[in-house]
């Protein structure tokens, strides 16, 4: 990663670039007892039972003495230190810089106190100087942090100038120091996200509560971190970027190239979508076929995703950015896996082998079906069938299979060519190849589907006839107008014919039911295989790989919360805590950033499925998008 | 200030409670569960391997033995990393929040931090599960209803200490939480 230091013009620092001289300590004005608060936090109200928490960046722990700059959050009695301003400085320029940062980021940045990093013996003049600064930059409460070089223990003092009403409380608060890694807190994103900051009101207070306020403050104060120590500004700051602003040449090049590439790809994609929305494809046979093929569904889904990824609009919030990145990575992985599959298929002439094996397999399946039908026409499982009906149904289905085998043999010279071209489509992605496989299975088992439909319709008719005649036995009738069962008086000849028909249907029921059962099971087997393939396609489509990779390599970016660790502690010195980022668990990452899938999953519950099977209603295992609800 | 005491859990095993008072506003309680015993580990391994050897004599396939070794190793690693908790720590910091850490036998640590603004109270609850057991839990405030409770978070779920240990922890926590509820003395 190359280090590129940003131009000072970008830092937006004050125009005065002349060498500044610090004011000598004796020129500091005298201490004024009650100075007017300027730039201090509006609500200096305090919850007396709260300990004062000072959030201090770990990068400033070794910085030289100076002023503490940051934000005071009165509701939690916490001071978030963002940077340290070093000597020499001119107070007017510091105030100008803070005003600029406040305007740019809408965060109430102010001078919070002083920071003293002693090298040798404590210097008396420095001590007085630091105290005198409290008069120039007044803030309630005024923090004074001090550290001996080489010592692990710090001293913190927070003083208030307001005269306490109750004589029992002193002017000093108890202070707790919490260290945080500024870079990690800046880059991380809390889940669940805190309330969005108030953009319209334009005021500095964020509506984030608790520790989210700390994250929010650091994230929005980017304007403060833009200058590093190589910039010739009037004010010398120390923060996480002060050793050199982080940047990468590759990232900058990518950002510059992204604009024209996105434009070009958007044009191409819009051409493709316009071509696919052409009137010709909306004619009835073609539109019906397109809606049934899962390949078209998958291609449409991918086209939508690519349009979103390459759109020229910038992402509005981090969630959208993650979604775009996830989609891009998913598409790239898909294409990579597809190319691997393609290379595997074309090696050692596997396509030829596959084509040679396809016809014998289809023949074998047809033969097995014929055996099954012969078995049904005999005495299957010891049950006694009605001979006539059995023969009729058996011969009907056998003739179908004969037609099917003839059709397959007609197609056999073209199979290899078709397979070769279909194999090429794997370069569009593994999901497209799997969808094509699922469609091929559906086409090859079309005769099973037909048999299932015949058997189901026959069985359904029988069941309705039986239920209607059963009602006749009991002297009832179905009232279509009122949609309920009503009593009805039948004539004698109606009852006689009804009973006759009922007997016939009852005795023919086992035969029809058996055929229905066998073909439904076959159909369910085919549906299960197709369902598994669709599940795999869904998995590749919806897994958020970019987020998972981010969680693996940069866990601080996705934060579920924070965790604290107590550092060295000694009685008498203030408590030192280290705040670290608690990363999100993998299951939560997948749950939060899942991409929306095609939606091709079963819409029936198990209960309704069983009910439909019992009554012989046709089941459509999945609904494609655009199908009307039955 | 550090302090160690020995208690027992609801099944009769030995627990060690370590208390650290860092400051008047920060305290830590560390409960160590009984370690994994060599006896039970040996028993489980012997059972699995005997069963695998029995299967091997039946089907004469040496893959069964390798599979058994593989399964035992994976099972042990999975148990140490995901199931066996060695230590449970409760860190309570006045005006910041309460943190619970569970350290697993493989060294993994899983931490949860609850901010003080969400904590309503820390109480000892009674539960009836074949017998009466007590557990310490944190009550969280309901953002919608000011006096309601939105969630109950139980603590020390794998250590399961008895009432005497819980009372010690409860008293210490209440001392710190009392600072939150104290009325303002100035202003």
Coordinates of N, CA, C and O in Angstrom, one line a residue, chain A residues 182-345:
Chain A
X182 N -8.7 4.3 17.6 CA -9.5 5.2 16.8 C -9.8 4.7 15.4 O -10.9 4.9 14.9
X183 N -8.8 4.1 14.8 CA -9.0 3.6 13.4 C -10.1 2.6 13.3 O -11.0 2.6 12.5
X184 N -10.1 1.6 14.3 CA -11.1 0.6 14.2 C -12.5 1.1 14.5 O -13.5 0.7 13.9
X185 N -12.6 2.1 15.5 CA -13.9 2.6 15.8 C -14.4 3.4 14.6 O -15.6 3.4 14.3
X186 N -13.5 4.1 13.9 CA -13.9 4.9 12.8 C -14.5 4.0 11.7 O -15.5 4.3 11.1
X187 N -13.8 2.9 11.4 CA -14.2 2.1 10.3 C -15.3 1.1 10.6 O -15.9 0.5 9.7
X188 N -15.6 0.9 11.9 CA -16.6 -0.1 12.2 C -18.0 0.4 12.1 O -18.3 1.6 12.1
X189 N -18.9 -0.6 12.0 CA -20.4 -0.3 11.8 C -21.1 -1.1 12.8 O -21.0 -2.3 12.9
X190 N -21.9 -0.4 13.6 CA -22.6 -1.1 14.7 C -23.9 -1.8 14.1 O -24.6 -1.2 13.4
X191 N -24.1 -3.0 14.6 CA -25.4 -3.7 14.2 C -26.1 -4.0 15.5 O -25.5 -4.7 16.4
X192 N -27.3 -3.7 15.8 CA -28.1 -3.0 14.9 C -27.7 -1.5 14.9 O -27.2 -1.0 15.9
X193 N -27.9 -0.9 13.8 CA -27.4 0.5 13.7 C -28.2 1.4 14.6 O -29.4 1.2 14.8
X194 N -27.5 2.4 15.2 CA -28.2 3.3 16.1 C -29.1 4.2 15.3 O -29.1 4.2 14.1
X195 N -29.9 5.0 15.9 CA -30.9 5.9 15.2 C -30.1 6.8 14.3 O -29.0 7.2 14.6
X196 N -30.6 7.0 13.1 CA -29.9 7.8 12.1 C -29.7 9.2 12.6 O -30.6 9.8 13.3
X197 N -28.5 9.8 12.4 CA -28.3 11.2 12.9 C -29.3 12.2 12.2 O -29.7 12.0 11.1
X198 N -29.5 13.2 12.9 CA -30.5 14.2 12.5 C -29.9 15.0 11.4 O -29.2 16.0 11.6
X199 N -30.2 14.7 10.2 CA -29.6 15.5 9.1 C -30.3 16.8 8.8 O -29.7 17.7 8.4
X200 N -31.6 16.8 9.0 CA -32.3 18.0 8.6 C -32.1 19.1 9.6 O -31.9 20.3 9.2
X201 N -32.1 18.8 10.8 CA -32.0 19.9 11.8 C -30.7 20.6 11.8 O -30.7 21.8 12.1
X202 N -29.7 20.0 11.4 CA -28.4 20.7 11.3 C -27.7 20.9 12.6 O -26.7 21.6 12.6
X203 N -28.3 20.4 13.7 CA -27.6 20.6 14.9 C -26.6 19.5 15.2 O -26.5 18.5 14.5
X204 N -25.8 19.7 16.2 CA -24.6 18.9 16.3 C -24.9 17.6 17.1 O -24.2 16.6 17.1
X205 N -26.1 17.5 17.8 CA -26.3 16.4 18.6 C -26.8 15.2 17.8 O -27.7 15.4 17.0
X206 N -26.2 14.1 18.0 CA -26.8 12.8 17.3 C -27.8 12.2 18.2 O -27.8 12.4 19.4
X207 N -28.7 11.5 17.6 CA -29.7 10.9 18.4 C -29.3 9.5 18.9 O -30.1 8.7 19.4
X208 N -28.0 9.2 18.7 CA -27.5 7.9 19.1 C -27.4 7.9 20.6 O -27.0 8.9 21.3
X209 N -27.7 6.8 21.3 CA -27.6 6.7 22.7 C -26.5 5.8 23.1 O -26.2 4.9 22.4
X210 N -26.0 6.0 24.3 CA -25.0 5.1 24.9 C -23.7 5.2 24.1 O -23.3 6.2 23.6
X211 N -23.1 4.0 24.0 CA -21.8 3.9 23.4 C -21.9 4.2 21.9 O -20.8 4.5 21.2
X212 N -23.1 4.1 21.3 CA -23.2 4.4 19.9 C -22.8 5.8 19.6 O -22.4 6.2 18.5
X213 N -23.0 6.7 20.6 CA -22.6 8.1 20.5 C -21.2 8.2 20.2 O -20.7 9.1 19.5
X214 N -20.4 7.4 20.9 CA -18.9 7.5 20.7 C -18.5 7.1 19.3 O -17.8 7.8 18.6
X215 N -19.1 6.0 18.8 CA -18.9 5.6 17.4 C -19.3 6.6 16.4 O -18.6 6.9 15.5
X216 N -20.4 7.2 16.7 CA -21.0 8.2 15.8 C -20.1 9.4 15.8 O -19.8 10.0 14.7
X217 N -19.6 9.9 16.9 CA -18.7 11.1 17.0 C -17.5 10.8 16.2 O -17.1 11.7 15.4
X218 N -16.8 9.7 16.4 CA -15.6 9.4 15.7 C -15.8 9.3 14.2 O -15.0 9.9 13.4
X219 N -16.9 8.7 13.8 CA -17.1 8.5 12.4 C -17.4 9.8 11.7 O -17.0 10.0 10.6
X220 N -18.1 10.7 12.4 CA -18.5 11.9 11.7 C -17.4 13.0 11.7 O -17.5 14.0 11.1
X221 N -16.3 12.8 12.5 CA -15.3 13.8 12.6 C -14.1 13.6 11.7 O -13.0 13.9 12.0
X222 N -14.4 13.0 10.5 CA -13.4 12.8 9.5 C -12.6 14.0 9.1 O -11.5 14.0 8.8
X223 N -13.3 15.1 9.1 CA -12.7 16.4 8.7 C -11.5 16.7 9.6 O -10.5 17.4 9.2
X224 N -11.6 16.3 10.9 CA -10.5 16.6 11.8 C -9.2 15.8 11.5 O -8.1 16.2 11.8
X225 N -9.4 14.6 10.9 CA -8.3 13.7 10.7 C -7.7 13.8 9.3 O -6.9 13.0 9.0
X226 N -8.0 14.9 8.6 CA -7.5 14.9 7.2 C -6.1 15.4 7.1 O -5.4 15.1 6.1
X227 N -5.6 16.1 8.1 CA -4.2 16.6 8.0 C -3.3 15.7 8.8 O -3.6 15.1 9.8
X228 N -2.1 15.5 8.3 CA -1.1 14.7 9.0 C 0.1 15.6 9.3 O 0.1 16.8 9.0
X229 N 1.1 15.0 9.9 CA 2.2 15.9 10.4 C 3.1 16.4 9.3 O 4.0 17.2 9.5
X230 N 2.9 15.9 8.1 CA 3.7 16.5 7.0 C 3.0 17.7 6.3 O 3.6 18.4 5.5
X231 N 1.8 18.0 6.8 CA 1.1 19.2 6.3 C 1.7 20.4 7.0 O 1.9 20.4 8.1
X232 N 1.8 21.5 6.2 CA 2.3 22.8 6.8 C 1.1 23.6 7.3 O 0.8 24.6 6.7
X233 N 0.4 23.1 8.3 CA -0.7 23.9 8.8 C -0.3 24.7 10.0 O 0.7 24.4 10.6
X234 N -1.2 25.6 10.4 CA -0.9 26.4 11.6 C -1.0 25.6 12.9 O -0.4 25.9 13.9
X235 N -1.9 24.6 12.8 CA -2.1 23.8 14.1 C -1.6 22.4 13.9 O -1.9 21.8 12.9
X236 N -0.8 21.9 14.8 CA -0.3 20.6 14.7 C -1.1 19.6 15.6 O -1.2 19.8 16.8
X237 N -1.7 18.6 14.9 CA -2.6 17.7 15.6 C -2.0 16.3 15.7 O -1.1 16.0 14.9
X238 N -2.5 15.6 16.7 CA -2.0 14.2 16.8 C -3.3 13.3 16.9 O -4.1 13.5 17.7
X239 N -3.4 12.4 15.9 CA -4.5 11.5 15.9 C -4.1 10.3 15.1 O -2.9 10.1 14.9
X240 N -5.0 9.4 14.7 CA -4.6 8.1 14.2 C -4.0 8.2 12.8 O -3.2 7.4 12.4
X241 N -4.2 9.3 12.1 CA -3.7 9.5 10.8 C -2.5 10.5 10.8 O -2.0 10.8 9.7
X242 N -2.1 10.9 12.0 CA -1.1 12.0 12.0 C 0.3 11.5 11.5 O 1.1 12.3 11.1
X243 N 0.5 10.2 11.5 CA 1.8 9.7 11.0 C 1.8 9.7 9.5 O 2.8 9.4 8.9
X244 N 0.7 9.9 8.8 CA 0.6 9.8 7.4 C -0.8 9.4 7.0 O -1.2 8.4 7.5
X245 N -1.4 10.1 6.1 CA -2.8 9.7 5.8 C -2.8 8.4 5.0 O -2.0 8.3 4.1
X246 N -3.6 7.5 5.4 CA -3.7 6.2 4.7 C -4.3 6.3 3.3 O -5.4 6.9 3.2
X247 N -3.7 5.8 2.3 CA -4.4 5.7 1.0 C -3.7 4.6 0.2 O -2.6 4.2 0.6
X248 N -4.4 4.2 -0.8 CA -3.8 3.1 -1.6 C -3.9 3.5 -3.0 O -5.0 3.9 -3.5
X249 N -2.8 3.3 -3.8 CA -2.9 3.7 -5.2 C -3.9 2.8 -6.0 O -4.6 3.4 -6.8
X250 N -4.0 1.6 -5.6 CA -4.9 0.7 -6.4 C -6.4 1.1 -6.1 O -7.2 1.2 -7.1
X251 N -6.7 1.5 -4.9 CA -8.0 1.9 -4.6 C -8.3 3.2 -5.3 O -9.4 3.4 -5.9
X252 N -7.4 4.1 -5.4 CA -7.6 5.4 -6.1 C -7.8 5.2 -7.5 O -8.7 5.7 -8.2
X253 N -7.0 4.3 -8.1 CA -7.2 4.0 -9.6 C -8.5 3.3 -9.8 O -9.2 3.7 -10.8
X254 N -8.9 2.4 -8.9 CA -10.2 1.7 -9.1 C -11.3 2.7 -9.1 O -12.2 2.7 -9.9
X255 N -11.2 3.7 -8.1 CA -12.3 4.7 -8.0 C -12.4 5.5 -9.3 O -13.4 5.8 -9.8
X256 N -11.2 5.9 -9.8 CA -11.2 6.7 -11.0 C -11.7 5.9 -12.2 O -12.4 6.5 -13.0
X257 N -11.4 4.6 -12.3 CA -11.8 3.9 -13.5 C -13.2 3.4 -13.3 O -13.9 3.0 -14.3
X258 N -13.8 3.4 -12.1 CA -15.1 2.8 -11.9 C -16.2 3.6 -12.7 O -17.1 3.0 -13.1
X259 N -16.0 4.9 -12.7 CA -17.0 5.8 -13.4 C -17.3 5.4 -14.8 O -18.4 5.0 -15.2
X260 N -16.3 5.4 -15.7 CA -16.5 5.1 -17.1 C -16.9 3.6 -17.3 O -17.8 3.3 -18.1
X261 N -16.3 2.7 -16.5 CA -16.7 1.3 -16.7 C -18.1 1.1 -16.3 O -18.9 0.4 -17.1
X262 N -18.6 1.7 -15.2 CA -20.0 1.5 -14.9 C -20.9 2.0 -15.9 O -21.9 1.4 -16.3
X263 N -20.5 3.2 -16.5 CA -21.4 3.8 -17.6 C -21.5 2.8 -18.7 O -22.6 2.6 -19.3
X264 N -20.3 2.3 -19.2 CA -20.3 1.4 -20.3 C -21.2 0.2 -20.0 O -22.0 -0.2 -20.9
X265 N -21.0 -0.4 -18.9 CA -21.7 -1.7 -18.5 C -23.2 -1.4 -18.4 O -24.0 -2.2 -18.8
X266 N -23.5 -0.2 -17.8 CA -25.0 0.1 -17.7 C -25.6 0.2 -19.1 O -26.7 -0.3 -19.3
X267 N -24.9 0.8 -20.1 CA -25.5 0.8 -21.4 C -25.7 -0.6 -22.0 O -26.7 -0.9 -22.5
X268 N -24.6 -1.4 -21.8 CA -24.8 -2.8 -22.4 C -25.9 -3.5 -21.8 O -26.7 -4.2 -22.4
X269 N -26.0 -3.4 -20.4 CA -27.1 -4.1 -19.7 C -28.5 -3.6 -20.1 O -29.4 -4.4 -20.2
X270 N -28.6 -2.3 -20.3 CA -29.9 -1.8 -20.7 C -30.2 -2.3 -22.1 O -31.4 -2.5 -22.4
X271 N -29.2 -2.4 -23.0 CA -29.5 -3.0 -24.3 C -30.0 -4.4 -24.2 O -31.0 -4.7 -24.9
X272 N -29.4 -5.2 -23.4 CA -29.8 -6.6 -23.2 C -31.2 -6.6 -22.6 O -32.1 -7.4 -23.1
X273 N -31.5 -5.8 -21.6 CA -32.9 -5.9 -21.1 C -33.9 -5.4 -22.1 O -35.0 -5.9 -22.1
X274 N -33.5 -4.4 -22.9 CA -34.5 -3.9 -23.9 C -34.8 -5.0 -24.9 O -35.9 -5.2 -25.3
X275 N -33.7 -5.7 -25.3 CA -33.9 -6.8 -26.3 C -34.7 -7.9 -25.7 O -35.6 -8.5 -26.4
X276 N -34.6 -8.2 -24.4 CA -35.4 -9.3 -23.8 C -36.8 -8.9 -23.6 O -37.7 -9.7 -23.5
X277 N -37.1 -7.6 -23.5 CA -38.4 -7.1 -23.3 C -39.1 -6.9 -24.6 O -40.2 -6.3 -24.6
X278 N -38.5 -7.3 -25.7 CA -39.1 -7.1 -27.0 C -40.4 -7.8 -27.2 O -40.7 -8.8 -26.5
X279 N -41.3 -7.2 -28.0 CA -42.7 -7.7 -28.2 C -42.7 -9.2 -28.6 O -43.6 -9.9 -28.3
X280 N -41.7 -9.6 -29.4 CA -41.8 -10.9 -29.9 C -41.8 -12.0 -28.9 O -42.4 -13.0 -29.0
X281 N -41.2 -11.7 -27.7 CA -41.1 -12.7 -26.7 C -42.4 -12.8 -25.9 O -42.5 -13.6 -25.0
X282 N -43.3 -11.8 -26.1 CA -44.5 -11.8 -25.3 C -45.6 -12.6 -25.9 O -46.7 -12.7 -25.3
X283 N -45.4 -13.2 -27.1 CA -46.5 -14.0 -27.8 C -46.7 -15.2 -27.0 O -45.9 -15.7 -26.3
X284 N -48.0 -15.7 -27.1 CA -48.4 -16.7 -26.1 C -47.5 -18.0 -26.0 O -47.1 -18.3 -24.9
X285 N -47.2 -18.7 -27.0 CA -46.4 -20.0 -26.7 C -45.1 -19.7 -26.1 O -44.7 -20.3 -25.1
X286 N -44.4 -18.7 -26.6 CA -43.1 -18.4 -26.1 C -43.1 -17.9 -24.6 O -42.3 -18.3 -23.8
X287 N -44.1 -17.0 -24.3 CA -44.1 -16.5 -23.0 C -44.5 -17.5 -22.0 O -43.9 -17.6 -20.9
X288 N -45.3 -18.5 -22.4 CA -45.6 -19.6 -21.5 C -44.4 -20.5 -21.2 O -44.1 -20.8 -20.1
X289 N -43.6 -20.7 -22.3 CA -42.4 -21.6 -22.1 C -41.4 -20.8 -21.3 O -40.8 -21.4 -20.4
X290 N -41.2 -19.5 -21.5 CA -40.2 -18.8 -20.7 C -40.6 -18.8 -19.2 O -39.7 -18.9 -18.4
X291 N -41.9 -18.7 -19.0 CA -42.3 -18.6 -17.5 C -42.1 -20.0 -16.8 O -41.9 -20.0 -15.6
X292 N -42.1 -21.1 -17.6 CA -41.9 -22.4 -16.9 C -40.5 -22.8 -16.8 O -40.1 -23.6 -15.9
X293 N -39.6 -22.2 -17.6 CA -38.2 -22.6 -17.5 C -37.5 -21.9 -16.4 O -37.5 -20.6 -16.3
X294 N -36.8 -22.6 -15.5 CA -36.1 -21.9 -14.4 C -34.9 -21.2 -14.9 O -34.3 -20.3 -14.2
X295 N -34.4 -21.6 -16.1 CA -33.2 -20.9 -16.6 C -33.4 -19.4 -16.9 O -32.6 -18.6 -16.5
X296 N -34.6 -19.2 -17.5 CA -34.9 -17.8 -17.8 C -35.1 -17.0 -16.5 O -34.7 -15.8 -16.4
X297 N -35.7 -17.6 -15.5 CA -35.8 -17.0 -14.2 C -34.5 -16.6 -13.6 O -34.3 -15.5 -13.2
X298 N -33.6 -17.5 -13.7 CA -32.2 -17.3 -13.1 C -31.5 -16.2 -13.9 O -30.9 -15.3 -13.3
X299 N -31.6 -16.2 -15.2 CA -31.0 -15.2 -16.1 C -31.5 -13.8 -15.8 O -30.8 -12.8 -15.7
X300 N -32.9 -13.8 -15.6 CA -33.5 -12.5 -15.3 C -33.0 -11.9 -13.9 O -32.7 -10.8 -13.8
X301 N -32.9 -12.9 -13.0 CA -32.4 -12.5 -11.6 C -31.0 -11.9 -11.7 O -30.7 -10.9 -11.1
X302 N -30.2 -12.6 -12.5 CA -28.8 -12.2 -12.6 C -28.7 -10.8 -13.3 O -27.9 -10.0 -12.9
X303 N -29.5 -10.6 -14.3 CA -29.5 -9.4 -15.0 C -29.9 -8.2 -14.1 O -29.3 -7.2 -14.1
X304 N -30.9 -8.5 -13.3 CA -31.3 -7.4 -12.3 C -30.2 -7.1 -11.3 O -29.9 -5.9 -11.0
X305 N -29.5 -8.1 -10.9 CA -28.5 -7.9 -9.9 C -27.3 -7.1 -10.5 O -26.8 -6.2 -9.9
X306 N -27.0 -7.5 -11.8 CA -25.9 -6.8 -12.4 C -26.2 -5.3 -12.7 O -25.4 -4.4 -12.6
X307 N -27.5 -5.1 -13.0 CA -27.9 -3.7 -13.3 C -27.8 -2.9 -12.0 O -27.3 -1.7 -12.0
X308 N -28.1 -3.5 -10.9 CA -28.0 -2.8 -9.6 C -26.6 -2.5 -9.3 O -26.2 -1.4 -8.8
X309 N -25.7 -3.5 -9.5 CA -24.3 -3.3 -9.1 C -23.6 -2.3 -9.9 O -22.9 -1.4 -9.4
X310 N -23.9 -2.3 -11.2 CA -23.2 -1.3 -12.1 C -23.9 0.0 -12.3 O -23.6 0.7 -13.2
X311 N -25.0 0.2 -11.5 CA -25.7 1.5 -11.7 C -24.8 2.7 -11.3 O -23.9 2.5 -10.4
X312 N -24.9 3.8 -12.0 CA -24.0 4.9 -11.8 C -24.3 5.7 -10.5 O -23.6 6.5 -10.1
X313 N -25.4 5.3 -9.8 CA -25.7 6.0 -8.5 C -24.8 5.5 -7.4 O -24.7 4.3 -7.3
X314 N -24.4 6.3 -6.6 CA -23.6 5.9 -5.4 C -24.5 5.3 -4.4 O -25.7 5.6 -4.3
X315 N -24.0 4.3 -3.6 CA -24.8 3.7 -2.5 C -25.2 4.8 -1.5 O -24.3 5.5 -1.1
X316 N -26.4 4.8 -1.0 CA -26.8 5.8 -0.1 C -26.4 5.5 1.4 O -26.2 6.4 2.1
X317 N -26.3 4.2 1.7 CA -25.9 3.9 3.1 C -25.1 2.7 3.1 O -25.0 2.0 2.1
X318 N -24.4 2.4 4.2 CA -23.5 1.2 4.2 C -24.2 -0.1 3.8 O -23.6 -1.0 3.2
X319 N -25.5 -0.2 4.2 CA -26.2 -1.5 3.9 C -26.3 -1.7 2.4 O -26.0 -2.8 1.9
X320 N -26.6 -0.6 1.7 CA -26.7 -0.8 0.2 C -25.3 -1.1 -0.4 O -25.2 -1.9 -1.3
X321 N -24.3 -0.5 0.2 CA -22.9 -0.8 -0.4 C -22.6 -2.2 -0.1 O -22.0 -2.9 -1.1
X322 N -22.9 -2.7 1.0 CA -22.6 -4.2 1.3 C -23.4 -5.0 0.4 O -22.9 -6.1 -0.1
X323 N -24.6 -4.7 0.1 CA -25.4 -5.5 -0.8 C -24.8 -5.5 -2.2 O -24.7 -6.6 -2.8
X324 N -24.4 -4.3 -2.7 CA -23.8 -4.3 -4.0 C -22.5 -5.2 -4.0 O -22.3 -5.9 -5.0
X325 N -21.7 -5.0 -3.0 CA -20.5 -5.8 -3.0 C -20.8 -7.3 -2.9 O -20.1 -8.1 -3.6
X326 N -21.7 -7.7 -2.1 CA -22.1 -9.1 -2.0 C -22.6 -9.6 -3.4 O -22.2 -10.7 -3.8
X327 N -23.4 -8.8 -4.1 CA -23.9 -9.3 -5.4 C -22.7 -9.5 -6.3 O -22.7 -10.4 -7.1
X328 N -21.8 -8.5 -6.3 CA -20.7 -8.6 -7.3 C -19.8 -9.8 -7.0 O -19.5 -10.6 -7.9
X329 N -19.5 -10.1 -5.7 CA -18.7 -11.2 -5.4 C -19.4 -12.5 -5.7 O -18.8 -13.5 -6.2
X330 N -20.8 -12.5 -5.5 CA -21.5 -13.7 -5.8 C -21.5 -14.0 -7.3 O -21.3 -15.2 -7.7
X331 N -21.7 -12.9 -8.1 CA -21.6 -13.1 -9.6 C -20.3 -13.6 -10.0 O -20.1 -14.5 -10.8
X332 N -19.2 -13.0 -9.5 CA -17.8 -13.4 -9.9 C -17.6 -14.9 -9.5 O -17.0 -15.6 -10.3
X333 N -18.0 -15.3 -8.3 CA -17.8 -16.7 -7.9 C -18.5 -17.6 -8.7 O -18.0 -18.7 -9.1
X334 N -19.8 -17.2 -9.1 CA -20.6 -18.0 -9.9 C -19.9 -18.3 -11.3 O -19.8 -19.4 -11.8
X335 N -19.4 -17.2 -11.9 CA -18.8 -17.3 -13.2 C -17.5 -18.2 -13.1 O -17.2 -19.0 -13.9
X336 N -16.8 -18.0 -12.0 CA -15.5 -18.8 -11.8 C -15.8 -20.2 -11.7 O -15.2 -21.1 -12.4
X337 N -16.9 -20.6 -10.9 CA -17.2 -22.0 -10.8 C -17.7 -22.5 -12.1 O -17.5 -23.7 -12.4
X338 N -18.5 -21.7 -12.8 CA -19.0 -22.1 -14.1 C -17.8 -22.4 -15.1 O -17.9 -23.4 -15.8
X339 N -16.8 -21.6 -15.1 CA -15.7 -21.8 -16.0 C -14.9 -23.1 -15.6 O -14.5 -23.8 -16.4
X340 N -14.8 -23.4 -14.2 CA -14.2 -24.6 -13.8 C -15.0 -25.8 -14.3 O -14.4 -26.8 -14.9
X341 N -16.3 -25.7 -14.2 CA -17.2 -26.8 -14.7 C -17.0 -27.0 -16.2 O -16.9 -28.1 -16.7
X342 N -16.9 -25.9 -16.9 CA -16.7 -25.9 -18.4 C -15.5 -26.6 -18.8 O -15.4 -27.5 -19.6
X343 N -14.4 -26.2 -18.1 CA -13.1 -26.8 -18.4 C -13.1 -28.3 -18.1 O -12.5 -29.1 -18.8
X344 N -13.8 -28.7 -17.0 CA -13.9 -30.1 -16.7 C -14.7 -30.9 -17.7 O -14.3 -32.0 -18.1
X345 N -15.8 -30.3 -18.2 CA -16.6 -30.9 -19.2 C -15.9 -31.2 -20.5 O -16.0 -32.2 -21.2

